[in-house]
PDB file of C-alpha atoms in Angstrom:
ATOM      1  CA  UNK A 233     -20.257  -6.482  28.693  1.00 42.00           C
ATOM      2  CA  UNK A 234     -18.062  -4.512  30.570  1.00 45.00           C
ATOM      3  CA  UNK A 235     -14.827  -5.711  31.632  1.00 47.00           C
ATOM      4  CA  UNK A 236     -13.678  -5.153  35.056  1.00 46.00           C
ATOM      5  CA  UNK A 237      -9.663  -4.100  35.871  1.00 49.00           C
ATOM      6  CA  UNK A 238      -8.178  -6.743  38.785  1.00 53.00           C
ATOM      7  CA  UNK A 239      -5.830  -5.217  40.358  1.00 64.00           C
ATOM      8  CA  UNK A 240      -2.801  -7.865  40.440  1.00 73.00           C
ATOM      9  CA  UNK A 241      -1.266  -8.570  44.197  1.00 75.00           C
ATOM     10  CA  UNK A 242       2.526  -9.064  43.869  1.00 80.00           C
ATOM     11  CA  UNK A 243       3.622 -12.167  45.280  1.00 81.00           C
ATOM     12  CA  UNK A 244       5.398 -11.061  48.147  1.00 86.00           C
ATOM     13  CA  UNK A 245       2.301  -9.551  49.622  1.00 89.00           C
ATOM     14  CA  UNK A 246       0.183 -11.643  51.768  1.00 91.00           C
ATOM     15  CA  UNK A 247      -3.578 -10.448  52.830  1.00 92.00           C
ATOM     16  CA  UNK A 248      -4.033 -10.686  56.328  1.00 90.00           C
ATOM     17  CA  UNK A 249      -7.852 -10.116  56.440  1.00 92.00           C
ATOM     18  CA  UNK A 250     -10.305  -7.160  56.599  1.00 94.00           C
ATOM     19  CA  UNK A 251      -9.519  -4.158  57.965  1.00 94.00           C
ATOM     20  CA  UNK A 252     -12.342  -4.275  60.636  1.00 93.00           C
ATOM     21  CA  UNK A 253     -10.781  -7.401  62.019  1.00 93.00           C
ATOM     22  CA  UNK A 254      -8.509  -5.118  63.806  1.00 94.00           C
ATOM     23  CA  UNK A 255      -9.702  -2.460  66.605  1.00 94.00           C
ATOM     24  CA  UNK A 256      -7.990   1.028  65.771  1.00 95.00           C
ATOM     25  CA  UNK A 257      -5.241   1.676  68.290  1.00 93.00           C
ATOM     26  CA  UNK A 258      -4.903  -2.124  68.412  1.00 95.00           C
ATOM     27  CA  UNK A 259      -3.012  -5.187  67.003  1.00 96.00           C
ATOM     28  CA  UNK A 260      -3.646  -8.489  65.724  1.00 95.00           C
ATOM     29  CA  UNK A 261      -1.064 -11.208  65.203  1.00 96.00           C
ATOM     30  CA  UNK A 262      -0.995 -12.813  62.006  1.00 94.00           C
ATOM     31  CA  UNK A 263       0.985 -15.911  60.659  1.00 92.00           C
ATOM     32  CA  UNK A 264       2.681 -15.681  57.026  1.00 87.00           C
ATOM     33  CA  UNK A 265       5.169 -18.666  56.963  1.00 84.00           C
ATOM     34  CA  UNK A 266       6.972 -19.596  59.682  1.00 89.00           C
ATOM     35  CA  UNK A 267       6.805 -15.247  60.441  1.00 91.00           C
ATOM     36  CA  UNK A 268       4.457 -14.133  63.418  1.00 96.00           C
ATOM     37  CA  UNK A 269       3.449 -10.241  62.276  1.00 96.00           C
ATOM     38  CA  UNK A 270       1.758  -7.921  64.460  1.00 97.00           C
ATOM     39  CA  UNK A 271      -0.158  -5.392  62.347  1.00 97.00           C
ATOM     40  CA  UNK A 272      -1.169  -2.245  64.108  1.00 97.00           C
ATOM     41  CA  UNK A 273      -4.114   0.164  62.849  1.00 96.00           C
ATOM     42  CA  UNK A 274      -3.662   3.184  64.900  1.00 95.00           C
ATOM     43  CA  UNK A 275      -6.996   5.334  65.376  1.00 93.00           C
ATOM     44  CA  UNK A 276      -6.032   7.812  62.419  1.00 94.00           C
ATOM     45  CA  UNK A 277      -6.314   4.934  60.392  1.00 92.00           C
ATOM     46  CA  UNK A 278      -2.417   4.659  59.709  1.00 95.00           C
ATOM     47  CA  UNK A 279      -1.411   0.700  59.315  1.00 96.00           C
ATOM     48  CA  UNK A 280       2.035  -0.464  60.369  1.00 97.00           C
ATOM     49  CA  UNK A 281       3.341  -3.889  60.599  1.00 97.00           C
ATOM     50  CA  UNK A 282       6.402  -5.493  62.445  1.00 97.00           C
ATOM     51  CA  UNK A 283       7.648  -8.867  63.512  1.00 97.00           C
ATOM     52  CA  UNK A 284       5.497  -9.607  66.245  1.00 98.00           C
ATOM     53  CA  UNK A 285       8.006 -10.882  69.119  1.00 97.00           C
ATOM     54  CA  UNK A 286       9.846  -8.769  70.865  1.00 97.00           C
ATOM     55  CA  UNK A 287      14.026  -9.507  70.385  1.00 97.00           C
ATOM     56  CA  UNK A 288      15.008  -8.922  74.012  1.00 96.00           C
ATOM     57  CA  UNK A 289      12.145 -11.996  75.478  1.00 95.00           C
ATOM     58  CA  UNK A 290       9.988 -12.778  73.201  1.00 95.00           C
ATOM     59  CA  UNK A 291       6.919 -10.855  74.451  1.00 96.00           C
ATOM     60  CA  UNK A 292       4.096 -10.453  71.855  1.00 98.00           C
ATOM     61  CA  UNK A 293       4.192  -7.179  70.716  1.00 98.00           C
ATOM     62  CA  UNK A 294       0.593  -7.390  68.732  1.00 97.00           C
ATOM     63  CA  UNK A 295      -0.626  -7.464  72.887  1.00 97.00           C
ATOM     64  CA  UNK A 296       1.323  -4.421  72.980  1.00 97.00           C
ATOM     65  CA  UNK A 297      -0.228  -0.942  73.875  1.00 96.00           C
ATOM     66  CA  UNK A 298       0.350   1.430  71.121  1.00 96.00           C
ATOM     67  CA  UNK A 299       0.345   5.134  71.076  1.00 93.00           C
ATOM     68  CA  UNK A 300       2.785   8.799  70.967  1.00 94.00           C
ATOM     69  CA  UNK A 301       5.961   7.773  72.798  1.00 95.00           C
ATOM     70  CA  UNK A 302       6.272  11.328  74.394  1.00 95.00           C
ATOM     71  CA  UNK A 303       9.986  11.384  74.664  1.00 95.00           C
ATOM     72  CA  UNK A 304      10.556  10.978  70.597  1.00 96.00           C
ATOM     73  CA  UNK A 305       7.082  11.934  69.101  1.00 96.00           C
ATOM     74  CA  UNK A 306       6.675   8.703  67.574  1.00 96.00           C
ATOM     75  CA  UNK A 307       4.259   6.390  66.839  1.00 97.00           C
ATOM     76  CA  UNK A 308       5.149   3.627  69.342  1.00 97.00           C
ATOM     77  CA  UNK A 309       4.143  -0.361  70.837  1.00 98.00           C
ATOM     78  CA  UNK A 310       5.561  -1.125  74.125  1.00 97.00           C
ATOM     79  CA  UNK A 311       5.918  -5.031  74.894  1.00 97.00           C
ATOM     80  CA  UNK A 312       3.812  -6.463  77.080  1.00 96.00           C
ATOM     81  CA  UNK A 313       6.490  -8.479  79.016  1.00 96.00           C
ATOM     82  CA  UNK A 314       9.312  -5.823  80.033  1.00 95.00           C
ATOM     83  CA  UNK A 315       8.147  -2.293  78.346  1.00 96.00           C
ATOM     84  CA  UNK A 316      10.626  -1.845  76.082  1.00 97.00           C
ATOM     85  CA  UNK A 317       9.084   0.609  73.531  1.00 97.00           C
ATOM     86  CA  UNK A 318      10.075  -0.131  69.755  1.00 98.00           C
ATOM     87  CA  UNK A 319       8.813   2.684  66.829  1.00 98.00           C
ATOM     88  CA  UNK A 320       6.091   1.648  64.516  1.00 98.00           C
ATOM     89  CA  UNK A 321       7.635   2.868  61.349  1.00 97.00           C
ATOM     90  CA  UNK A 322      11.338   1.947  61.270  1.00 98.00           C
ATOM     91  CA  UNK A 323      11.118  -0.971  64.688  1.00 98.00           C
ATOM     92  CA  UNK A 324      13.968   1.055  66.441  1.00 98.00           C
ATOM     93  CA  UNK A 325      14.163   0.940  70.119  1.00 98.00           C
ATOM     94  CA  UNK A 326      13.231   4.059  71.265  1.00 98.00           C
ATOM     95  CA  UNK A 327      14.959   2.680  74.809  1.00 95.00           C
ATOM     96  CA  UNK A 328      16.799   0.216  73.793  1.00 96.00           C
ATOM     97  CA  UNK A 329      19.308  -0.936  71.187  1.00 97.00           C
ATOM     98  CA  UNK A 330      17.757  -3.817  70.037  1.00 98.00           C
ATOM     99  CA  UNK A 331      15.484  -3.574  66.807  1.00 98.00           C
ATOM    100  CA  UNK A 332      12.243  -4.795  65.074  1.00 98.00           C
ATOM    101  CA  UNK A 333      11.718  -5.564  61.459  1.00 98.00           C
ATOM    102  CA  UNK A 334       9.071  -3.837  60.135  1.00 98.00           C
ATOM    103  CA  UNK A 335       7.342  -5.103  57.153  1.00 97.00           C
ATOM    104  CA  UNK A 336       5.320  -2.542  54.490  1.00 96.00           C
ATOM    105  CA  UNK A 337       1.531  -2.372  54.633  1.00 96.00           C
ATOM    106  CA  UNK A 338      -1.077  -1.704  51.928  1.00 94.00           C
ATOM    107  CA  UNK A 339      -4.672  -1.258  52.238  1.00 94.00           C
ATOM    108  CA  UNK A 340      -6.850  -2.191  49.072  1.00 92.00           C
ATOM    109  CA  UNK A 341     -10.584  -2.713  48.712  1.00 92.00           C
ATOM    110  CA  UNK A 342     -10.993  -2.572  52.540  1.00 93.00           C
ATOM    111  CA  UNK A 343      -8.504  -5.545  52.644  1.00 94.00           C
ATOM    112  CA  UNK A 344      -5.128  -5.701  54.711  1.00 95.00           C
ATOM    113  CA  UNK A 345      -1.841  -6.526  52.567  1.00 94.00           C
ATOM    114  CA  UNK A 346       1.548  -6.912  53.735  1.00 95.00           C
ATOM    115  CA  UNK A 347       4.924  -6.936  52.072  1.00 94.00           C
ATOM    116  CA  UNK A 348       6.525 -10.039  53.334  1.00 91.00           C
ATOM    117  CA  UNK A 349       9.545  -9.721  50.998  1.00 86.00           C
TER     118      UNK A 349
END
């Protein structure tokens, strides 16, 4: 019989589903608490994940369109509500002063983990 290695999840990582669930270069809002994420695959297949409402109104950013901010050469989602742009890998404003928290993301077995802690 041969015995198979399970990979333990930490605690403080929550799956948020299959990694087909989300359309590269899109976003998908998931719930974890009383936290709404929005986790991004960008067409390279790079994940990032960041609180999902925008600090200046509240817009969802997972309804955000991602891609290159020109101006800083960064991976970027711009809110749906009022365009304000925020960085997918730190959640700084790129035109703004006000800031996203941005969460770690793991991919494992074709599943979708984040780092809630």
């Amino acid at each position: 019989m041969d015995l198979q290695t399970i990979e333990e999840i930490p605690a403080r990582m929550i799956e948020v589903g299959p990694l087909d669930h989300i359309t590269p270069g899109q976003g998908r809002c998931v719930i974890a608490g009383d936290r709404q994420i929005a986790v991004f695959r960008l067409r390279d297949g790079r994940m990032f994940a960041l609180d999902n409402l925008c600090p200046h109104r509240a817009g969802p950013l997972s309804e955000g369109i991602v891609g290159l901010d020109h101006a800083s050469q960064l991976e970027a989602v711009i809110c749906p509500f009022h365009s304000y742009k925020f960085a997918l890998r730190d959640g700084r404003g790129l035109d703004t002063e006000l800031h996203v928290r941005t969460y770690p993301v793991e991919l494992r077995d074709g599943r979708i983990f984040v780092d809630v802690a």
